[in-house]
mmCIF file of C-alpha atoms (C1' of nucleotides) in Angstrom:
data_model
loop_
_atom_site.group_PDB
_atom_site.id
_atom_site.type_symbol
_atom_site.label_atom_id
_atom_site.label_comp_id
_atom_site.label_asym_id
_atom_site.label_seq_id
_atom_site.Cartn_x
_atom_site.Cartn_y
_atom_site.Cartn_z
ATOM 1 C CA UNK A 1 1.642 -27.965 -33.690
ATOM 2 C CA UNK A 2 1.675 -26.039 -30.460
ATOM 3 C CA UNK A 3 -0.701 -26.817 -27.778
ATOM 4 C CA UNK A 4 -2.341 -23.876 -26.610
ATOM 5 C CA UNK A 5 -4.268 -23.824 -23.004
ATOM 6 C CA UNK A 6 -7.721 -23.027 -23.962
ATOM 7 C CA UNK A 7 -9.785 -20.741 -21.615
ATOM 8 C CA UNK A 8 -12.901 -20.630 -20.872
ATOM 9 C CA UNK A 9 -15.888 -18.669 -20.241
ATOM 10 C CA UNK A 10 -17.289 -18.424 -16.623
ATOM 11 C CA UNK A 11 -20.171 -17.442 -14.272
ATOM 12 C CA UNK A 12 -17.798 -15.639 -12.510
ATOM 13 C CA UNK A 13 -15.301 -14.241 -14.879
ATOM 14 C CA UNK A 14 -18.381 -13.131 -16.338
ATOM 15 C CA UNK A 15 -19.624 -11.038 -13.455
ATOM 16 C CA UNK A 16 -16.455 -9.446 -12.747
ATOM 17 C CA UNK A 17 -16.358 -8.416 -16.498
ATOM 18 C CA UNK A 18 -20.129 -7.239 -16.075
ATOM 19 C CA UNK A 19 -19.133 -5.235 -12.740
ATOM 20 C CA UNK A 20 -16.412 -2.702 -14.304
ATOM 21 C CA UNK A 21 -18.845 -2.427 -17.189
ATOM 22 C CA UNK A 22 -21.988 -1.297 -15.423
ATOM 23 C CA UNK A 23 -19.844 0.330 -12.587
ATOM 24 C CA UNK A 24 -18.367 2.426 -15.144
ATOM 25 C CA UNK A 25 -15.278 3.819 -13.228
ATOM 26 C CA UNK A 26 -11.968 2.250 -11.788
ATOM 27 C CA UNK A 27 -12.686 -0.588 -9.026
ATOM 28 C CA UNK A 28 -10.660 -2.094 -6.565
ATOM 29 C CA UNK A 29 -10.895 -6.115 -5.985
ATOM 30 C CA UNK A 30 -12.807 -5.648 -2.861
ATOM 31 C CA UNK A 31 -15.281 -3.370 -4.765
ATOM 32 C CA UNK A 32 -15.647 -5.856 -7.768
ATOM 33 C CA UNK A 33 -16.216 -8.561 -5.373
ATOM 34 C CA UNK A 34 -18.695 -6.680 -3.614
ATOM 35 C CA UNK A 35 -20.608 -5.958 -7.208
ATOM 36 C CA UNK A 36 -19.943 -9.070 -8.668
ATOM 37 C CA UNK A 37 -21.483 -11.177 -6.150
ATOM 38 C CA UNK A 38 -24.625 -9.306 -6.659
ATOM 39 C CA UNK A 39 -24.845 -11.762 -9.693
ATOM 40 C CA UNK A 40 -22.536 -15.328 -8.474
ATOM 41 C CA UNK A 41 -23.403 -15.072 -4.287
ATOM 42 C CA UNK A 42 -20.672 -17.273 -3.609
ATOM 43 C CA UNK A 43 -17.496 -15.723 -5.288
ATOM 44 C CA UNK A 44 -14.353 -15.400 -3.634
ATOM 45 C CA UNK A 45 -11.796 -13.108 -3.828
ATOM 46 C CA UNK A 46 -9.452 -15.366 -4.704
ATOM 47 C CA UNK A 47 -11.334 -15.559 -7.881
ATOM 48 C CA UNK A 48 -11.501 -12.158 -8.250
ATOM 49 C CA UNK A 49 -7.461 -11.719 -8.309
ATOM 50 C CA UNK A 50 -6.917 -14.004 -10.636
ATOM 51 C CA UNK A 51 -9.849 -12.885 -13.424
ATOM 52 C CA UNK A 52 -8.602 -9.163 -12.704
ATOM 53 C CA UNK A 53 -4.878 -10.850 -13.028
ATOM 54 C CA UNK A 54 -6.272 -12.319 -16.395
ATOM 55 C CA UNK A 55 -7.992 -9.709 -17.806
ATOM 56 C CA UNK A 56 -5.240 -7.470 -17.258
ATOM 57 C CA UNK A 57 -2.857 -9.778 -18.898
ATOM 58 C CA UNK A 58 -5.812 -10.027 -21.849
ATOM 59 C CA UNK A 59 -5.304 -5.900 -21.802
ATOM 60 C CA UNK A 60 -8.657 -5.984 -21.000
ATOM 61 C CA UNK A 61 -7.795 -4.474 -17.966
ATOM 62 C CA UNK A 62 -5.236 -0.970 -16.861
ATOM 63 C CA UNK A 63 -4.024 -0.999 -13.399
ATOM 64 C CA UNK A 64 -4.788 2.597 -11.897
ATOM 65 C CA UNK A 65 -2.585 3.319 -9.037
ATOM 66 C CA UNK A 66 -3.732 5.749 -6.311
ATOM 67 C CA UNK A 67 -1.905 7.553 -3.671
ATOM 68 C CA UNK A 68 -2.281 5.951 -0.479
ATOM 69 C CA UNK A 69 -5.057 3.400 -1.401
ATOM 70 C CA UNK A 70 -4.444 -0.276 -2.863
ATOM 71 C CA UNK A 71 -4.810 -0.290 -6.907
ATOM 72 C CA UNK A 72 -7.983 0.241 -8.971
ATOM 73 C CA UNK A 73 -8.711 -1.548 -12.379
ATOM 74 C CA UNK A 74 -10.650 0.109 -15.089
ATOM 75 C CA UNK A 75 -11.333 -1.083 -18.503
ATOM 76 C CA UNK A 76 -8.471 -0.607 -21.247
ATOM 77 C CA UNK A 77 -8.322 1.831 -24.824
ATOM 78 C CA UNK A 78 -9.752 5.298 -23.099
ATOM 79 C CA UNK A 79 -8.052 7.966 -23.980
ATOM 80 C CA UNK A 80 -5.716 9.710 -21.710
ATOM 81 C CA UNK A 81 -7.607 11.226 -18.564
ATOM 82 C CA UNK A 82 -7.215 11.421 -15.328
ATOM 83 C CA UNK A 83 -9.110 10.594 -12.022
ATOM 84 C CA UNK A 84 -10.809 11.423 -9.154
ATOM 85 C CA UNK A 85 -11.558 10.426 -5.455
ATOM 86 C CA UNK A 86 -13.973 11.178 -3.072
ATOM 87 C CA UNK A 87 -12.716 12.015 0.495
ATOM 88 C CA UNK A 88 -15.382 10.863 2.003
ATOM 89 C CA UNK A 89 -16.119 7.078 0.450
ATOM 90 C CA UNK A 90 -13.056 6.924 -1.033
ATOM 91 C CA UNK A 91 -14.414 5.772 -5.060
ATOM 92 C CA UNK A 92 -12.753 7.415 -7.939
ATOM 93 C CA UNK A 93 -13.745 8.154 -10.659
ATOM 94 C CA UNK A 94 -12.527 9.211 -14.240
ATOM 95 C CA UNK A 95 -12.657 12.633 -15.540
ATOM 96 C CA UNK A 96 -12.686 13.422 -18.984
ATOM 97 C CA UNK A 97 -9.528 14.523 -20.988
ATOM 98 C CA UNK A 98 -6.250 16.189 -19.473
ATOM 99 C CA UNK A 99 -5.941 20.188 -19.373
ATOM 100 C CA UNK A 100 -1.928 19.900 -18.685
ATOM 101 C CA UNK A 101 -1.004 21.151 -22.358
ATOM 102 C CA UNK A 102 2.843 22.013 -21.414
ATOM 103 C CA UNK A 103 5.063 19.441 -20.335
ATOM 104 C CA UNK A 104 6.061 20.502 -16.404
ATOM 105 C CA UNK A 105 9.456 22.250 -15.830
ATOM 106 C CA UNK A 106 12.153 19.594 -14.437
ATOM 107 C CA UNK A 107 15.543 19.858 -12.360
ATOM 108 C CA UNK A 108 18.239 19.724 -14.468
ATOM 109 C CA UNK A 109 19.309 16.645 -15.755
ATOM 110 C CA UNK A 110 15.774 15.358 -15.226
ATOM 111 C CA UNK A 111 14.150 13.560 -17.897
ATOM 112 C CA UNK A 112 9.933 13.241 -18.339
ATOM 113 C CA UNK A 113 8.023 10.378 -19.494
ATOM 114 C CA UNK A 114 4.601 10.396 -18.067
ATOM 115 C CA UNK A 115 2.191 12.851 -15.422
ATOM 116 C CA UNK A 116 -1.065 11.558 -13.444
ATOM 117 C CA UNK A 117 -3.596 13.750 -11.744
ATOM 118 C CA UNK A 118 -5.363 13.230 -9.084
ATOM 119 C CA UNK A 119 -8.318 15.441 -8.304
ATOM 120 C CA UNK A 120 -10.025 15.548 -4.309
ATOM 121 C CA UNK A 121 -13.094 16.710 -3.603
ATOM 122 C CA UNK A 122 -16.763 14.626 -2.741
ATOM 123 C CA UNK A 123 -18.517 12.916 -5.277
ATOM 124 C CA UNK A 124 -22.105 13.647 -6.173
ATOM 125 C CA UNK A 125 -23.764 10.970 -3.840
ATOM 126 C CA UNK A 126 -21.847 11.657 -0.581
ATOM 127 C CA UNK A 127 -22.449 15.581 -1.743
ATOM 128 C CA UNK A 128 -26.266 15.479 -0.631
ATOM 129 C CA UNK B 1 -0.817 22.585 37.694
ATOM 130 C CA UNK B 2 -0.649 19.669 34.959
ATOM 131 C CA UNK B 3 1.956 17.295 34.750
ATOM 132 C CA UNK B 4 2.726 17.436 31.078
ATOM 133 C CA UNK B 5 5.008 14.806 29.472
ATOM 134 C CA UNK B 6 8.273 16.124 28.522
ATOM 135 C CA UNK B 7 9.864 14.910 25.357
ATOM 136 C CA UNK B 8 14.008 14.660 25.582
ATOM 137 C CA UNK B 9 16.032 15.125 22.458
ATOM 138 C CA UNK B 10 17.966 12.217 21.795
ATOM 139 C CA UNK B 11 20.866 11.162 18.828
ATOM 140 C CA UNK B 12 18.150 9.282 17.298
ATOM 141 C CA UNK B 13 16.108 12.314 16.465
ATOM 142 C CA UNK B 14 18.794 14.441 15.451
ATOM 143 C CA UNK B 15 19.957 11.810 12.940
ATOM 144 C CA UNK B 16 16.474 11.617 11.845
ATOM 145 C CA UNK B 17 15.687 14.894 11.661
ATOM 146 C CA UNK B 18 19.402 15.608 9.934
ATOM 147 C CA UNK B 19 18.537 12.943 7.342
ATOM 148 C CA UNK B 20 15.682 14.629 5.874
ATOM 149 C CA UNK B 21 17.084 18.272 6.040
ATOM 150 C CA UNK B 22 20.387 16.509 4.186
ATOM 151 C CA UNK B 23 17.931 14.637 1.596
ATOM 152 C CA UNK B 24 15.848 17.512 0.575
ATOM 153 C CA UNK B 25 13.410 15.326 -0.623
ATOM 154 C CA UNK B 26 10.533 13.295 0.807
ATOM 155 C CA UNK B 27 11.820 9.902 1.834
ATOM 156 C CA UNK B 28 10.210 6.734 2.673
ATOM 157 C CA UNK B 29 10.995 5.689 6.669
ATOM 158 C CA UNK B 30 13.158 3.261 5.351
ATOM 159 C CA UNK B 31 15.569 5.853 3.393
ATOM 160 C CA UNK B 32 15.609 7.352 6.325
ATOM 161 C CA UNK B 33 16.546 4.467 8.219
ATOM 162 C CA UNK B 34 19.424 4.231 5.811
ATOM 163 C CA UNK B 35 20.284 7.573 5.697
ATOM 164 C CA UNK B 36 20.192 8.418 9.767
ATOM 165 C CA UNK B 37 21.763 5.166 10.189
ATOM 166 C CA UNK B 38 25.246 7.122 8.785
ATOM 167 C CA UNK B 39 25.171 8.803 12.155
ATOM 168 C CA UNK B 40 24.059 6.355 14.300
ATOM 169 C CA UNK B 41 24.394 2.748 13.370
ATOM 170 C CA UNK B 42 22.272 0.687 15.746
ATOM 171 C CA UNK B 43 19.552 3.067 14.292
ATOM 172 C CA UNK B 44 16.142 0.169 14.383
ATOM 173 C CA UNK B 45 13.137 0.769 12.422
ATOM 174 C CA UNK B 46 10.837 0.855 14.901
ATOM 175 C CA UNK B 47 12.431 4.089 16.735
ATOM 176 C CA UNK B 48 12.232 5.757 12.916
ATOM 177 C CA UNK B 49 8.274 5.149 12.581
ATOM 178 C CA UNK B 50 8.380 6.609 16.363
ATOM 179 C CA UNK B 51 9.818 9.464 15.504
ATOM 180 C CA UNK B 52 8.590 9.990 12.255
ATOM 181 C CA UNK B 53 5.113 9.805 13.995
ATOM 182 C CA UNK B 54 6.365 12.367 16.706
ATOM 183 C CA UNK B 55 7.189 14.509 13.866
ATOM 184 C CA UNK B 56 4.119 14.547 12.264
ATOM 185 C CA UNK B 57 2.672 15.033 15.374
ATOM 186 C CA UNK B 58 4.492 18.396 15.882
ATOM 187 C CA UNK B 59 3.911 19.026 12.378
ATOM 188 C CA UNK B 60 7.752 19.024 11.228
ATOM 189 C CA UNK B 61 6.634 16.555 8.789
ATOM 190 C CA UNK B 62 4.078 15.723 6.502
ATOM 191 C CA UNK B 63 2.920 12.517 4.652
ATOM 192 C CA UNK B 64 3.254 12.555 0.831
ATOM 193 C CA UNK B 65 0.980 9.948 -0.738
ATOM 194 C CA UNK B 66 2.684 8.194 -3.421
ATOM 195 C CA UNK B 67 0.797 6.089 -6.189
ATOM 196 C CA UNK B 68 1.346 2.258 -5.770
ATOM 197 C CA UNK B 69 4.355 3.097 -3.142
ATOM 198 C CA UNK B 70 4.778 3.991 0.444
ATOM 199 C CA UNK B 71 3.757 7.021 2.200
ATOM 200 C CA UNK B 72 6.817 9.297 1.969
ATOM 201 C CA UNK B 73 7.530 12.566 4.550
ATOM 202 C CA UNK B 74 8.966 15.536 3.701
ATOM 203 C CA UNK B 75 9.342 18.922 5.479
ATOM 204 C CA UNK B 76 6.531 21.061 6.645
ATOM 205 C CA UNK B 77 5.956 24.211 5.515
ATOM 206 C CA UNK B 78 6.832 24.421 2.234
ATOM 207 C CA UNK B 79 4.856 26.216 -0.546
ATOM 208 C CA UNK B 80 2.339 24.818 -2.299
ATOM 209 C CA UNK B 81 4.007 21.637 -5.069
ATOM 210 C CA UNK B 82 4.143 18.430 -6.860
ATOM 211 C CA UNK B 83 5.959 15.693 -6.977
ATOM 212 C CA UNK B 84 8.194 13.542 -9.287
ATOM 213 C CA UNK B 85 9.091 9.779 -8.690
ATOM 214 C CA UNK B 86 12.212 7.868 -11.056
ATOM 215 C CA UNK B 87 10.958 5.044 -12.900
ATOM 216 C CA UNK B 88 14.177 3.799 -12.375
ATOM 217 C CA UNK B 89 15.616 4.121 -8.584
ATOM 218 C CA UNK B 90 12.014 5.039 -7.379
ATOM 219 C CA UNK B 91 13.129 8.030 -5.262
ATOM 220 C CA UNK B 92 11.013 11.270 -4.889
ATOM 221 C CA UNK B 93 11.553 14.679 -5.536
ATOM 222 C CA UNK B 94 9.799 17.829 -5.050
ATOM 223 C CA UNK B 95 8.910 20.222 -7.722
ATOM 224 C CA UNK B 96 9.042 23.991 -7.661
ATOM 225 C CA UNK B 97 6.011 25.574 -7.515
ATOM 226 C CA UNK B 98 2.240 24.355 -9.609
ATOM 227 C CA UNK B 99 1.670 24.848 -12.727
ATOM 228 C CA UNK B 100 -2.374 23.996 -12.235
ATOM 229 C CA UNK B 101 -4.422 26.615 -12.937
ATOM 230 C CA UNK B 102 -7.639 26.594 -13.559
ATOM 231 C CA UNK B 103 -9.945 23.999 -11.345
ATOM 232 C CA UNK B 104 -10.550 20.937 -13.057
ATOM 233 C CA UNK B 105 -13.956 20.506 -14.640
ATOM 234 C CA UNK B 106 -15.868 18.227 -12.550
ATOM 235 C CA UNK B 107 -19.003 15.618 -13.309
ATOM 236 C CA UNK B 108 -22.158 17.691 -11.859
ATOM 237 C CA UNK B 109 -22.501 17.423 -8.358
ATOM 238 C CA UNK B 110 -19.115 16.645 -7.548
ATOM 239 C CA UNK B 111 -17.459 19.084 -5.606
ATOM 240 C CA UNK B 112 -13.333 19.967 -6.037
ATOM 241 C CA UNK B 113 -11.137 20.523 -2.529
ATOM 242 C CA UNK B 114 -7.803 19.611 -3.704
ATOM 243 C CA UNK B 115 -5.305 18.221 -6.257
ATOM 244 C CA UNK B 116 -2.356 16.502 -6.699
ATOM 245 C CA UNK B 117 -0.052 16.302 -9.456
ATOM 246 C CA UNK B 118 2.676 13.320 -10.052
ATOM 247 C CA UNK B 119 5.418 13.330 -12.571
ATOM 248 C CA UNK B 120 6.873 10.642 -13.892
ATOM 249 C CA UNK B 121 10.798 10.000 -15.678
ATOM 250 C CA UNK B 122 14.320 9.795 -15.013
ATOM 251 C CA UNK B 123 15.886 11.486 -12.351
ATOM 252 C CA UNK B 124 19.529 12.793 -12.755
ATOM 253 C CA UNK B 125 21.441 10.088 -10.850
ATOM 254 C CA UNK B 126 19.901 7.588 -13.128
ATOM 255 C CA UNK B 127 19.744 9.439 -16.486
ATOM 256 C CA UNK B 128 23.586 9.445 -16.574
ATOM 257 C "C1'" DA C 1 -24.240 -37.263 -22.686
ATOM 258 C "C1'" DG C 2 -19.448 -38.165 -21.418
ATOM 259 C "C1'" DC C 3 -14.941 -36.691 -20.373
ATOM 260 C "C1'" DG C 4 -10.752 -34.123 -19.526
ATOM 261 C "C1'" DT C 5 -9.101 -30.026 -17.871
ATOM 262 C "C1'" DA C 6 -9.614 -25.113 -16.794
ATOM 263 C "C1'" DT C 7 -11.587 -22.787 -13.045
ATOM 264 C "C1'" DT C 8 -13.491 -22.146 -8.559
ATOM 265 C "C1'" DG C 9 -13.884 -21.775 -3.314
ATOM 266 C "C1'" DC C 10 -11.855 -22.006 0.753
ATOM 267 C "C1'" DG C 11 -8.532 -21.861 4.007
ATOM 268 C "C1'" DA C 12 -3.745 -21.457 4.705
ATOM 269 C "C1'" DG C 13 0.291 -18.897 3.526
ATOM 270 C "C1'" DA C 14 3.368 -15.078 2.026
ATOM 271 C "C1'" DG C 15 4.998 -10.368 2.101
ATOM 272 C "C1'" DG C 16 5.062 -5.644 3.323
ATOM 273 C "C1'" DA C 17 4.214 -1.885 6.323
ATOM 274 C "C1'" DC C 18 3.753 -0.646 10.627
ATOM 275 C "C1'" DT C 19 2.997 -1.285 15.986
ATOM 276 C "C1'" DC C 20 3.680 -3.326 20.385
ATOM 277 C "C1'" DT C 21 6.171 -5.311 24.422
ATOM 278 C "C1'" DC C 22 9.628 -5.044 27.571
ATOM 279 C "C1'" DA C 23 14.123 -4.926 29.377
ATOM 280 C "C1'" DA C 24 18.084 -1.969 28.883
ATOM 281 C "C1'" DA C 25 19.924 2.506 27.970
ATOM 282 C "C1'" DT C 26 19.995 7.367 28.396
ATOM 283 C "C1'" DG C 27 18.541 12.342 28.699
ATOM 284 C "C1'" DC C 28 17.989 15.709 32.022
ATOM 285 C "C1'" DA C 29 16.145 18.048 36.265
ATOM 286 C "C1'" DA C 30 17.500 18.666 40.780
ATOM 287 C "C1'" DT D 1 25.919 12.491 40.594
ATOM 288 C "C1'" DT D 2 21.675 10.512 41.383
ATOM 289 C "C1'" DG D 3 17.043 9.229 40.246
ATOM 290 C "C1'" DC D 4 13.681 8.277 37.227
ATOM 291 C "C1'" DA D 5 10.768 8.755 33.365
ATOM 292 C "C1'" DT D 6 11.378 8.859 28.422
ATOM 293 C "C1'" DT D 7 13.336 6.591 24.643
ATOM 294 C "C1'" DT D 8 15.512 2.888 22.376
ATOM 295 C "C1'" DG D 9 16.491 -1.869 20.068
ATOM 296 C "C1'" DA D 10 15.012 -6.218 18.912
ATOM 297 C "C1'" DG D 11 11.846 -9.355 18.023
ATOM 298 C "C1'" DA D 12 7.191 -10.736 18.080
ATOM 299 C "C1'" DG D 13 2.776 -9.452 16.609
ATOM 300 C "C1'" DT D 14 -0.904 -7.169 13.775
ATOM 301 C "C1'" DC D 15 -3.236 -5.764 9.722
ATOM 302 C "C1'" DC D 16 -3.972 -5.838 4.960
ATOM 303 C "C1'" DT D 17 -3.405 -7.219 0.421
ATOM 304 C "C1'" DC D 18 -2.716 -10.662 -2.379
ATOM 305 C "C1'" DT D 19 -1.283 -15.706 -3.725
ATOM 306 C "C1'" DC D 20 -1.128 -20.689 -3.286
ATOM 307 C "C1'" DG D 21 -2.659 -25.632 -2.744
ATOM 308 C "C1'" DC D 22 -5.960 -28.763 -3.500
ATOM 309 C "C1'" DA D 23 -10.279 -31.055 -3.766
ATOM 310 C "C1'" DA D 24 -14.651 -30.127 -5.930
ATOM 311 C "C1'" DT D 25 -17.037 -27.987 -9.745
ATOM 312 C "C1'" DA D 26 -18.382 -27.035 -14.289
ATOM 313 C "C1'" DC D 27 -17.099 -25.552 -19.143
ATOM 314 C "C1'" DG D 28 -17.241 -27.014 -23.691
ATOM 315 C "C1'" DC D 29 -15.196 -30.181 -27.269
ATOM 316 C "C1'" DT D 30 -16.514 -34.423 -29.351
#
DNA sequence: AGCGTATTGCGAGAGGACTCTCAAATGCAA
DNA sequence: TTGCATTTGAGAGTCCTCTCGCAATACGCT
């Protein structure tokens, strides 16, 4: 029989799982930390890479990368949409569904697999 | 009367300067290390982020975002576009014109400045 | 409850992008 | 051609993100 490494269930990993859910749009480490340790005071970051590392790995987790900022994490299986950040805190955020219907015109010779939008603006809490 | 700093043009520039106008396409400072390096050899690094910053500064060149890569720069002044990126050789290139209509449809509150659009694929060197 | 091992926390370390320091080189005005 | 301030090259240094090493902790199977 094969020995499988079991894993287990943590405080922490816990938190960090509780954090995306309740936070409800694509965080970076340092923001999970931050929300996390609202529920384990003493977690470290380190701890934080490697759950995100894990969950990703479990699928639980998508990598979101953004243009000019270090990568976000949101929770896996939504269907294709897009984001959004704020210029003025910097927090994305998802928006719902994609209005690009037609695939964009390419060079010649170019071939196209994939699109992401980004969308600027301020959110509703810097807004006020 | 005030003593204003006087900027000198030097083969360092020029190569610089050359490399992008030969690219046609936003490169990272480190293509255009590479690239101005065909005219002058000794070309460092350092003198590229210089002038690259200079550049900027005089607004001959602006800074492209890229998602989950280094800023790129391309040439000022050019109409409103997008970008694609190769999933293979991870070079940019610009896209003709925007095919983005309508503003995107926002959570309440949120308020929409800007937008940018990233293709993804094969670009023609690599598709062959 | 006891035990073995996965997991954590912390500090050190690695890697990338970019900046600084400073002596040497070089535009360029006179 | 000279003089001198700007610019360069090279390496060290900074900043940030992320990973590693290891002793201490704490899951969870039995």
């Amino acid at each position: 029989m094969t020995t499988s490494i079991q894993t287990r269930n943590t405080r922490q990993k816990d938190a960090i799982r509780a954090a995306f859910l309740e936070a409800n749009r694509p965080l970076s480490p340092d923001e999970a930390l931050t929300l996390a340790q609202k529920e384990v005071d003493a977690l470290s970051i380190a701890t934080v890479y490697r759950n995100i590392g894990s969950l990703v790995e479990d699928k639980w987790l998508t990598p979101v990368d953004v243009p000019g900022n270090s990568t976000r994490y949101e929770i896996s299986g939504k269907a294709h949409h897009h984001h959004f950040q704020c210029n003025s805190c910097g927090t994305v955020h998802e928006l719902e569904g994609c209005e690009i219907q037609a695939k964009p015109k390419l060079p010649r010779g170019f071939k196209y697999t994939s699109h992401e939008f980004f969308v600027y603006g301020t959110c509703s809490s810097c807004a006020k």
